[in-house]
PDB file of C-alpha atoms in Angstrom:
ATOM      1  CA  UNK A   1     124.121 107.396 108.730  1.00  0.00           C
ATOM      2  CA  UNK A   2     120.194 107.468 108.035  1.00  0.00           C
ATOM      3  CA  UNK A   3     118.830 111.078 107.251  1.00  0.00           C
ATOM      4  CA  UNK A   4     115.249 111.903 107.915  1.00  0.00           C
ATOM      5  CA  UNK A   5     114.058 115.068 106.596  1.00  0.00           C
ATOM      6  CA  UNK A   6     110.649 117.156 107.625  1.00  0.00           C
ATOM      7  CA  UNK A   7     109.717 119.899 105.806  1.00  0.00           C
ATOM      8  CA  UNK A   8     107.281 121.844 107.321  1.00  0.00           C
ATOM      9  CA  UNK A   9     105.376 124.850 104.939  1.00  0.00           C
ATOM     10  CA  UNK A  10     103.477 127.227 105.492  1.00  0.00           C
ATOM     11  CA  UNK A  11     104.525 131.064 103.742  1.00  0.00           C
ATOM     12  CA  UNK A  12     107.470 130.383 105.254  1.00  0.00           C
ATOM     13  CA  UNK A  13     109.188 126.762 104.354  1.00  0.00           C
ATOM     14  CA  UNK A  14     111.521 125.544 107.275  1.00  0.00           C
ATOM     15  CA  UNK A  15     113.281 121.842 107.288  1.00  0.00           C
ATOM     16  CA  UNK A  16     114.273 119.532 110.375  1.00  0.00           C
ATOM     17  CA  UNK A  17     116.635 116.856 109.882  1.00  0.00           C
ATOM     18  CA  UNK A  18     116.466 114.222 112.534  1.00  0.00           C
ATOM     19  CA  UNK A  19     118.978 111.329 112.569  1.00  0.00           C
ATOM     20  CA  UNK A  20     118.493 107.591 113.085  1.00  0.00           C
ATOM     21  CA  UNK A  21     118.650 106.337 116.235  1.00  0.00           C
ATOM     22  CA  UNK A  22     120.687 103.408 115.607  1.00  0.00           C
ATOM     23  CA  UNK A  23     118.349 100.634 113.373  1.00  0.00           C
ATOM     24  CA  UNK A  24     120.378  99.049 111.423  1.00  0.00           C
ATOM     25  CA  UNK A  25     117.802  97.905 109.372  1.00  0.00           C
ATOM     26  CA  UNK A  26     117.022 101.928 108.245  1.00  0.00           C
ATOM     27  CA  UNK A  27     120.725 102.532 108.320  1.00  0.00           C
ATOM     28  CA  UNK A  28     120.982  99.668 105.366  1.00  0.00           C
ATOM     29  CA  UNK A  29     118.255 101.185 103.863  1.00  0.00           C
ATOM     30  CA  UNK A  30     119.627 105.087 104.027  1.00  0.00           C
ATOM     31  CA  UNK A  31     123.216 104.236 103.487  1.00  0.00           C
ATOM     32  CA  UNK A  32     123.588 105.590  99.967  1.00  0.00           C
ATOM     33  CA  UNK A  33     124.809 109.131  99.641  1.00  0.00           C
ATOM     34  CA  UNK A  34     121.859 111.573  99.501  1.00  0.00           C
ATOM     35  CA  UNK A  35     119.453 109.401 100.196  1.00  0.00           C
ATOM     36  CA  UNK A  36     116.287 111.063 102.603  1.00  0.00           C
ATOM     37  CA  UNK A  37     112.773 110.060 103.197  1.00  0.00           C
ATOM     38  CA  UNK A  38     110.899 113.576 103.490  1.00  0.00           C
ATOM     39  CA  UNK A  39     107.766 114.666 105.308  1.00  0.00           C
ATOM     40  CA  UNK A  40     106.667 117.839 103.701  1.00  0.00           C
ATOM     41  CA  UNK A  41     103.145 119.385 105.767  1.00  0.00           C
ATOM     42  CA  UNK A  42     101.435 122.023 103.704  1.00  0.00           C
ATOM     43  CA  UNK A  43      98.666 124.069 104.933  1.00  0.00           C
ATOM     44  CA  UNK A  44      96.505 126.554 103.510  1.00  0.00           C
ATOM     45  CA  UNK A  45      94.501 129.748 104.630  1.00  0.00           C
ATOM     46  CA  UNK A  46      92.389 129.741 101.526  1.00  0.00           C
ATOM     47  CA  UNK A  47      90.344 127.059 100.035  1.00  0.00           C
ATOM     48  CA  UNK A  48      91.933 125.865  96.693  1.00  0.00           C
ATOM     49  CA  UNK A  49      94.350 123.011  95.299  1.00  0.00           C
ATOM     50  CA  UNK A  50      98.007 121.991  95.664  1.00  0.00           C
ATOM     51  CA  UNK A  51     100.162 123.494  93.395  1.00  0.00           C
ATOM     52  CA  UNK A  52     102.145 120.446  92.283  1.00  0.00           C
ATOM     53  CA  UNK A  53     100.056 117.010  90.992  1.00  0.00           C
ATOM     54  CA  UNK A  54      97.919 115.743  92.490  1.00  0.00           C
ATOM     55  CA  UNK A  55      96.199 118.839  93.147  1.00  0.00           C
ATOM     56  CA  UNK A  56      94.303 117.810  95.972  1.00  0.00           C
ATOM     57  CA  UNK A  57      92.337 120.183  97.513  1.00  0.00           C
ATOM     58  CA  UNK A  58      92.531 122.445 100.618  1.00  0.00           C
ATOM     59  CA  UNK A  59      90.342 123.463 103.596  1.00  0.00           C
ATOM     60  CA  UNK A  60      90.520 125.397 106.508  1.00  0.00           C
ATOM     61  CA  UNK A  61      90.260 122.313 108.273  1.00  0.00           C
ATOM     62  CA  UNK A  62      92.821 119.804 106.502  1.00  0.00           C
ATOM     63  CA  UNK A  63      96.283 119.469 105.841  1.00  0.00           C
ATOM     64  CA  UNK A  64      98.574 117.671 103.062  1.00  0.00           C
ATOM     65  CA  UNK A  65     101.108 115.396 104.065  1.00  0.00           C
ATOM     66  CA  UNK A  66     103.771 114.887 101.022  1.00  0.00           C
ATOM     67  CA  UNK A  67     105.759 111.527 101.141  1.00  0.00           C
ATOM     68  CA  UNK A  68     109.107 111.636  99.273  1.00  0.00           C
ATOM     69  CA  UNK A  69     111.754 108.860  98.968  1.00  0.00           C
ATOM     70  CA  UNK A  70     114.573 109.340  97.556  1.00  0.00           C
ATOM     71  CA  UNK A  71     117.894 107.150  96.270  1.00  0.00           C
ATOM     72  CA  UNK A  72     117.050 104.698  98.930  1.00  0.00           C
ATOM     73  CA  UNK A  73     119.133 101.718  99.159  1.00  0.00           C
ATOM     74  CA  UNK A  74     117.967  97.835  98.564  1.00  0.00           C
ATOM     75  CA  UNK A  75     119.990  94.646  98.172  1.00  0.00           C
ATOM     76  CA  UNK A  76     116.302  93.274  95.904  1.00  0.00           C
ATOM     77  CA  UNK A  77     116.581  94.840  93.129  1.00  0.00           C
ATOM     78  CA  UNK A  78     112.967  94.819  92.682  1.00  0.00           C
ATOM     79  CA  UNK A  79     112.058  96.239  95.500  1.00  0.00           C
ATOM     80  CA  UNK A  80     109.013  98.133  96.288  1.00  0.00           C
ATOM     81  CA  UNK A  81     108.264 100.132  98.976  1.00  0.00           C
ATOM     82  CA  UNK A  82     105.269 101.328 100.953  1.00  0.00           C
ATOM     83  CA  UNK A  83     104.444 103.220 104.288  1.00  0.00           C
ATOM     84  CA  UNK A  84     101.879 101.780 107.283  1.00  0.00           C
ATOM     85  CA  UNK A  85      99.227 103.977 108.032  1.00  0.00           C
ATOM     86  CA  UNK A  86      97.188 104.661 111.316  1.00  0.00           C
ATOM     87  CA  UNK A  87      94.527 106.288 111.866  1.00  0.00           C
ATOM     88  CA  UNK A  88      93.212 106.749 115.059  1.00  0.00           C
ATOM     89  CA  UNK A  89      89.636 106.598 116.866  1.00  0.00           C
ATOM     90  CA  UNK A  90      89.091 106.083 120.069  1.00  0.00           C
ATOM     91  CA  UNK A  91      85.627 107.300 120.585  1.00  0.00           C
ATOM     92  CA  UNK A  92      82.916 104.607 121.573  1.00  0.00           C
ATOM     93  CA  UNK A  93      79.022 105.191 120.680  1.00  0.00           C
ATOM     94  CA  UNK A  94      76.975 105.965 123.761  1.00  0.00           C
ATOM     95  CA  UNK A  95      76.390 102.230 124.292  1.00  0.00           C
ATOM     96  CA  UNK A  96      79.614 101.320 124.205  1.00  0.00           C
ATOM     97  CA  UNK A  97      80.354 100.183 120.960  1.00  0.00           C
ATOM     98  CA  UNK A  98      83.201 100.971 118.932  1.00  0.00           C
ATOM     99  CA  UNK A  99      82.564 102.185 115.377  1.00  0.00           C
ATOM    100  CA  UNK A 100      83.951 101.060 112.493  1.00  0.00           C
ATOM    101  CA  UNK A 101      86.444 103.246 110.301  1.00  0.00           C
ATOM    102  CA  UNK A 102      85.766 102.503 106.399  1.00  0.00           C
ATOM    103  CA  UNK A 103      87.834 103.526 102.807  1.00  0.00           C
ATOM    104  CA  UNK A 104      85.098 104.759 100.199  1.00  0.00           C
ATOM    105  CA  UNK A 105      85.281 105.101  96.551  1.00  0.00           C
ATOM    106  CA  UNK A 106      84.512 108.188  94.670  1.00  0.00           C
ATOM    107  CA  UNK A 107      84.373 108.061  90.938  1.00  0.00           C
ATOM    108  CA  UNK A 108      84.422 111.344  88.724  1.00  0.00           C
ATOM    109  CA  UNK A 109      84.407 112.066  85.241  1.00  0.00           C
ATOM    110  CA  UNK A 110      86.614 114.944  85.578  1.00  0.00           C
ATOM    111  CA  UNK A 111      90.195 114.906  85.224  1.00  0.00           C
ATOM    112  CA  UNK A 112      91.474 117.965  84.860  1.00  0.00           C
ATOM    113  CA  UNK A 113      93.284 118.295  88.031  1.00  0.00           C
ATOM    114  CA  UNK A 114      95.182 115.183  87.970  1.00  0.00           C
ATOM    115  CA  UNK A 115      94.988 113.753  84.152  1.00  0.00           C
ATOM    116  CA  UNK A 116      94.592 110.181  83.956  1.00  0.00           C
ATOM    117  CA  UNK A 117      93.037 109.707  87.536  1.00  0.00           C
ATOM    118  CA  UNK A 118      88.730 108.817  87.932  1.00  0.00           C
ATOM    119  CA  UNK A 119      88.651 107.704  91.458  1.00  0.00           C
ATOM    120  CA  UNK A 120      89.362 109.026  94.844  1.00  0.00           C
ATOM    121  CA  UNK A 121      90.317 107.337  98.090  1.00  0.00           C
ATOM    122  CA  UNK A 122      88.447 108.525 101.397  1.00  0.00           C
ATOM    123  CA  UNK A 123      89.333 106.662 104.718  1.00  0.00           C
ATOM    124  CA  UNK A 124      86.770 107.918 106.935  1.00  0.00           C
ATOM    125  CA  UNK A 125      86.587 107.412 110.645  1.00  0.00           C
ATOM    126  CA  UNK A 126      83.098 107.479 113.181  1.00  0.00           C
ATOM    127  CA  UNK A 127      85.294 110.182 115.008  1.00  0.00           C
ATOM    128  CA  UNK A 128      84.960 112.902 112.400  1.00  0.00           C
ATOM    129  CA  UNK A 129      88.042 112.724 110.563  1.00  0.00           C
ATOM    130  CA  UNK A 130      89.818 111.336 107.211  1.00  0.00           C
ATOM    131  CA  UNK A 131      92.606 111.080 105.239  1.00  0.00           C
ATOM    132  CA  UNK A 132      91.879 111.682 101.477  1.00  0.00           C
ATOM    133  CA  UNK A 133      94.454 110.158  98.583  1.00  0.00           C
ATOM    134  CA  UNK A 134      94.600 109.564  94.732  1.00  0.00           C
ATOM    135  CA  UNK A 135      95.392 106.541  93.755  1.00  0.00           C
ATOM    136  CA  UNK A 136      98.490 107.640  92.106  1.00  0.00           C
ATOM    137  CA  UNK A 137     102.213 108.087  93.237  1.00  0.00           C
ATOM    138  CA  UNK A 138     104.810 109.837  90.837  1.00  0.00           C
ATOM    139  CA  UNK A 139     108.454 108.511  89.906  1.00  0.00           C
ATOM    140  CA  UNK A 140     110.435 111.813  89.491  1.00  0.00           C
ATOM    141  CA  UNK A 141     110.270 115.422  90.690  1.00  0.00           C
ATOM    142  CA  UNK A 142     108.645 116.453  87.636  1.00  0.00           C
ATOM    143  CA  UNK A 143     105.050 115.007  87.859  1.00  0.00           C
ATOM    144  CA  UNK A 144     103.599 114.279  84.798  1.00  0.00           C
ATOM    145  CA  UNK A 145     101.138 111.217  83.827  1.00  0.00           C
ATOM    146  CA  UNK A 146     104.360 108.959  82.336  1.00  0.00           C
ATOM    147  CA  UNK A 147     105.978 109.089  85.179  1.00  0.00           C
ATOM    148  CA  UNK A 148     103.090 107.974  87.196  1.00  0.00           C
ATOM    149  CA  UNK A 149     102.172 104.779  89.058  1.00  0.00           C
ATOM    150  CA  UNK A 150      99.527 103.640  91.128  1.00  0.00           C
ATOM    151  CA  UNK A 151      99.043 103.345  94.644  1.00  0.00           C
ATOM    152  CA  UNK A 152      97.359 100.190  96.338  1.00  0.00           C
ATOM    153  CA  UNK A 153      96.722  99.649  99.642  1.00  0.00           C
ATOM    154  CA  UNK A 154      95.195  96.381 102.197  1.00  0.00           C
ATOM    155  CA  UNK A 155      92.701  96.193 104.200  1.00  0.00           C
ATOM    156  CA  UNK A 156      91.888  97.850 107.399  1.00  0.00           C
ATOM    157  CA  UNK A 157      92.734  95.387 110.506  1.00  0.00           C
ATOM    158  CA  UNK A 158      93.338  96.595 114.175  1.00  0.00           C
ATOM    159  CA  UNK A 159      97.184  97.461 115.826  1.00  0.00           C
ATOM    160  CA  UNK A 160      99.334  94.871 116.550  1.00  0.00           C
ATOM    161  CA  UNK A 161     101.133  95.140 119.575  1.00  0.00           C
ATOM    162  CA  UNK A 162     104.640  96.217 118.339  1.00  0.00           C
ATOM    163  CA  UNK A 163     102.781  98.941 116.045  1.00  0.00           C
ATOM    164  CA  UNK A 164     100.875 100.149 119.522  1.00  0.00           C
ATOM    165  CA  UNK A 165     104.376 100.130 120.789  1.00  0.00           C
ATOM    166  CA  UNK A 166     105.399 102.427 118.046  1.00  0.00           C
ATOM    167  CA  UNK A 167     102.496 104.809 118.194  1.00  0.00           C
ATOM    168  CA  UNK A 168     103.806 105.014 122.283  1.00  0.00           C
ATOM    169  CA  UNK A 169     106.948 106.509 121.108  1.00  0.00           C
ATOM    170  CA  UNK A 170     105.408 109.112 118.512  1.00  0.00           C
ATOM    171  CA  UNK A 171     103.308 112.007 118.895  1.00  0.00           C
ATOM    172  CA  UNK A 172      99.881 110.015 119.454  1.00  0.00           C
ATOM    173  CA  UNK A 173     101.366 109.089 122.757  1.00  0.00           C
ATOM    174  CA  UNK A 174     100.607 112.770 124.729  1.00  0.00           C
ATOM    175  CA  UNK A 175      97.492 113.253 122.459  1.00  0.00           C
ATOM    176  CA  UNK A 176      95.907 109.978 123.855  1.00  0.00           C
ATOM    177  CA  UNK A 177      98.225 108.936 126.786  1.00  0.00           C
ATOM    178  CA  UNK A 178      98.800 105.625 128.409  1.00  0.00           C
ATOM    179  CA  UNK A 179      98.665 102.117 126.099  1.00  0.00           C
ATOM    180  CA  UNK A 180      97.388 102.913 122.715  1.00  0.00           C
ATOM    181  CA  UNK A 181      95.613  99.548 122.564  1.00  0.00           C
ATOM    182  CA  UNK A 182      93.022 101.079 124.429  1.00  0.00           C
ATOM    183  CA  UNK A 183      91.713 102.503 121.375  1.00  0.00           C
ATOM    184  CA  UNK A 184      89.508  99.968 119.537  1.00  0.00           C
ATOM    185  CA  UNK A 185      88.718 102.005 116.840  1.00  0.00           C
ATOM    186  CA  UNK A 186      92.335 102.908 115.726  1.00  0.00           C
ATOM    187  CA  UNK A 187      92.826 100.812 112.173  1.00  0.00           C
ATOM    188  CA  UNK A 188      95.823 100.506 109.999  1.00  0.00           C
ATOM    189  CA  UNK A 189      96.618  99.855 106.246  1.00  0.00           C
ATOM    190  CA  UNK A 190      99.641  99.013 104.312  1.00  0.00           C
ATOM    191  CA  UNK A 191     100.133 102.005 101.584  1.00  0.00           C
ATOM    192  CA  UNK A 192     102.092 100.531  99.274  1.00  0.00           C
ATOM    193  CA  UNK A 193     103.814 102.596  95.707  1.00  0.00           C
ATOM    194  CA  UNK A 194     103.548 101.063  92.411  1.00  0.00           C
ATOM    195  CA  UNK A 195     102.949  97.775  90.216  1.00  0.00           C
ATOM    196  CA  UNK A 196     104.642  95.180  88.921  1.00  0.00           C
ATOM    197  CA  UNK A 197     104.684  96.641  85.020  1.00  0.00           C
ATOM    198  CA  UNK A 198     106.653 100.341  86.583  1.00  0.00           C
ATOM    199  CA  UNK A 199     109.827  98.543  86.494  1.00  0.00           C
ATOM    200  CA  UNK A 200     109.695  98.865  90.494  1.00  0.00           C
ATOM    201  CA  UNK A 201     111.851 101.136  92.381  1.00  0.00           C
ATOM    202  CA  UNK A 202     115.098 101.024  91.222  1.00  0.00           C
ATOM    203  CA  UNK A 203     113.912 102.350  87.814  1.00  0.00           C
ATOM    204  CA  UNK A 204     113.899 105.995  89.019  1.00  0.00           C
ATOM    205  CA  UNK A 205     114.676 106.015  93.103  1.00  0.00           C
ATOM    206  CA  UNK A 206     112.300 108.115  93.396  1.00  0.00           C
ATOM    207  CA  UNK A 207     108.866 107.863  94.722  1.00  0.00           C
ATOM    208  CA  UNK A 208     106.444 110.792  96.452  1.00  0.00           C
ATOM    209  CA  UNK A 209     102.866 110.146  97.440  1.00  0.00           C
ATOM    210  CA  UNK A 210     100.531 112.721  99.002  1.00  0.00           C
ATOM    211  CA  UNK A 211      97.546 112.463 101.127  1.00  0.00           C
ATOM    212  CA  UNK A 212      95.270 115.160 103.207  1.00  0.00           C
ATOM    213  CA  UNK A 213      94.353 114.575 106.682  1.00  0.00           C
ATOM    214  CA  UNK A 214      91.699 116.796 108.127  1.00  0.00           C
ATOM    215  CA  UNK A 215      88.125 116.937 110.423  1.00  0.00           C
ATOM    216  CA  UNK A 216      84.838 116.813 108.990  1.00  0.00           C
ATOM    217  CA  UNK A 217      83.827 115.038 105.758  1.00  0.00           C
ATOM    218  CA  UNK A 218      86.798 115.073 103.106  1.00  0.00           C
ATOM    219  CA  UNK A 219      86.135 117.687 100.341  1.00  0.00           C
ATOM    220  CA  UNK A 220      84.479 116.395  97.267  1.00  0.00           C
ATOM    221  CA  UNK A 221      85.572 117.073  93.613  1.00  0.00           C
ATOM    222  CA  UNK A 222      82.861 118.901  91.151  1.00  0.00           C
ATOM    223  CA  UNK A 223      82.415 118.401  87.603  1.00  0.00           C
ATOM    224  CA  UNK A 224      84.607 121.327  86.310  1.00  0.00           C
ATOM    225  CA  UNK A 225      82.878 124.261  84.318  1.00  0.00           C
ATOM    226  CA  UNK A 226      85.390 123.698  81.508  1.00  0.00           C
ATOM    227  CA  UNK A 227      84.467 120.061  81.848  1.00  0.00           C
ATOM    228  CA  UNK A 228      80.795 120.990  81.667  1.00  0.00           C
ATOM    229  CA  UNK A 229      81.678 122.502  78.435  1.00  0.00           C
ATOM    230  CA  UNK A 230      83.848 120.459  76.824  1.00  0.00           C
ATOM    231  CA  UNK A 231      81.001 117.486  77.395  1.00  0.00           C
ATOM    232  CA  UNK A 232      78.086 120.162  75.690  1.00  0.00           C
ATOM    233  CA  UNK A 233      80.325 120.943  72.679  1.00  0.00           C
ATOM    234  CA  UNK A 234      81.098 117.122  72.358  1.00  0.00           C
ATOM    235  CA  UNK A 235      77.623 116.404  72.680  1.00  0.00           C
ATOM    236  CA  UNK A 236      75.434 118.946  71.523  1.00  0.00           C
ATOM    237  CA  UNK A 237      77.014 120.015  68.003  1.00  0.00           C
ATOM    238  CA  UNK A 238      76.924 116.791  66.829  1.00  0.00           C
ATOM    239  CA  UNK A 239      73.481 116.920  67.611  1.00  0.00           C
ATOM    240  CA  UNK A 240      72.761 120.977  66.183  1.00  0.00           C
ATOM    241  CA  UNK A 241      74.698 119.497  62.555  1.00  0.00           C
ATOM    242  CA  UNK A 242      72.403 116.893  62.592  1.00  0.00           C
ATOM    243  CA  UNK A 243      69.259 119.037  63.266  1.00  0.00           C
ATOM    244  CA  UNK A 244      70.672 121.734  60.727  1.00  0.00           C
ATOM    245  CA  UNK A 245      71.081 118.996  57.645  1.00  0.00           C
ATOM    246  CA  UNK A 246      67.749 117.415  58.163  1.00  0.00           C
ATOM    247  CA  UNK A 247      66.261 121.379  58.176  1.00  0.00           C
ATOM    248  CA  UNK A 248      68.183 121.717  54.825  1.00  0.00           C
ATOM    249  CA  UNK A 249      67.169 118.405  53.365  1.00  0.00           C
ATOM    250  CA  UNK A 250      63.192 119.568  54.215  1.00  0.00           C
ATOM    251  CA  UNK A 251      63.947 123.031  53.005  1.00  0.00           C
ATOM    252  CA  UNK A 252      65.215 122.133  49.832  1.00  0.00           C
ATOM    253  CA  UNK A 253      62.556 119.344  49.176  1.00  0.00           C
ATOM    254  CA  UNK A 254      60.106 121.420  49.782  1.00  0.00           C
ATOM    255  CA  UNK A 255      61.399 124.244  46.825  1.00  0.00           C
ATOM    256  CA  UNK A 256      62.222 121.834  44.243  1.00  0.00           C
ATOM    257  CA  UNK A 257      59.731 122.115  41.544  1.00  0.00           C
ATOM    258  CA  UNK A 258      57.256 119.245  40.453  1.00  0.00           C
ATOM    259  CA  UNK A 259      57.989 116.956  37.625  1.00  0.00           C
ATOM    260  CA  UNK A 260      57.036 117.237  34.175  1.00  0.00           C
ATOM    261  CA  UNK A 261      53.779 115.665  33.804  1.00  0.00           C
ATOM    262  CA  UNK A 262      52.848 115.747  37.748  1.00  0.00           C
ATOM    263  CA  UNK A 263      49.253 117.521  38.780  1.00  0.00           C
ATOM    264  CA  UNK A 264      49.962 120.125  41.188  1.00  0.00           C
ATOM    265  CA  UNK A 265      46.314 120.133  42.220  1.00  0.00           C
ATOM    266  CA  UNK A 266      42.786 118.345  42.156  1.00  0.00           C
ATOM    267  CA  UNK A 267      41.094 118.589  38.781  1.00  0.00           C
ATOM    268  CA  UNK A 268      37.546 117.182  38.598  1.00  0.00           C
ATOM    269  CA  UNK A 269      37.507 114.664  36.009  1.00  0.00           C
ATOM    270  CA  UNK A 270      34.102 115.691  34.371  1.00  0.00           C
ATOM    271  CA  UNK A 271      35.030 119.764  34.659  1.00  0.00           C
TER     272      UNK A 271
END
């Protein structure tokens, strides 16, 4: 039987286990003992970072959605697996237009947070709200960078009608009501975990991904002060030995004494 597990945390952690409701496709997929997917929601009072890599960051107004699987089951033994995404919009510009939702780029220099990682993913929508990933997925419980892999995902295209159908039978359905394809804006993406030189899936059987979903524009990662400092030291002794040994090399030229036989100042030839 197929085991779904949400984890819900706050200061208090609590878990829900829901069972499948009879797809045998899942149930194939779930059938080994102690398999779960997991949902774990973690929110924060305080501004700061996750605890556990990738150290993404927390707001007041976000909240980090962990994605665990666990000893699922495939008949391909390299199989890969991935998640479909929504993210929904349904508000039109005053003359009736429907904005577009978009995934930015963000390079940084600094990796101290999540070692190995330059670039963050921001999927932004008109409506004032994101979701906010690394690149990077991890293989086992204890995250590290060797037991990372990275994280691809496809374009954005508009819900199909047996995804809208979906959506009707989730949560979205008494936010928004009625038939989901009413919302124009909504967009969807493939997330899928890992590449073909990780040994896929089977390697580990283990995969967890996290992403923050919040309002506003998606927190932005600063140059670190250690970072800062680490780049001056790099850059600026280098520079101060440099600067010291041509001093030296002028001091020292200037306190040798003159040759034998050199004139140390003008004589007048007819004196």
């Amino acid at each position: 039987m197929s085991k779904f597990t949400f984890a819900f945390t706050n200061v208090d952690p609590a878990t829900y286990s829901v069972e499948n409701a009879g797809d045998e496709q899942l149930a194939e997929i779930f059938k080994k003992n102690g398999s779960s997917l997991k949902l774990k929601v973690q929110l924060s009072p305080t501004v700061g970072r996750a605890d556990d890599l990738p150290q993404l960051q927390f707001t007041s107004n976000n909240t980090q959605v962990e994605f665990q699987l666990k000893d699922l089951f495939s008949s391909v033994p390299d199989a890969r697996f991935g998640v479909e995404t929504v993210l929904l919009d349904g508000t039109p510009d005053a003359d009736g237009k429907q904005r577009e939702q978009k995934i930015e780029y963000v390079l940084n220099i600094d990796d101290e947070f999540t070692p190995g990682v330059f670039r963050m993913s921001n999927w932004l929508s008109p409506d004032s709200c994101y979701a906010q990933w690394k690149p990077v997925c991890y293989k086992a419980e204890k995250r590290t960078i060797s037991n990372s892999t990275v994280v691809k995902h496809t374009d954005l295209v508009q819900l199909s009608a047996g995804l809208t159908e979906a959506l009707n039978n989730s949560f979205a359905y008494p936010l928004y009501g009625g038939d989901l394809l009413q919302l124009t804006g909504a967009r969807a993406i493939n997330v899928t975990f890992g590449i073909p030189k990780d040994k896929f899936y089977a390697a580990t059987n283990y995969t967890v991904w996290t992403v923050s979903v919040g309002l506003g524009q998606p927190p932005a990662d600063a140059v670190s002060t250690l970072v800062i400092i680490v780049i001056l030291c790099g850059l600026g002794l280098p520079f101060l030995l440099m600067s010291a040994a041509v001093i030296y090399l002028c001091v020292r030229r200037c306190r040798q004494p003159a040759p034998d036989g050199a004139v140390s100042a003008y004589q007048p030839i007819n004196a």
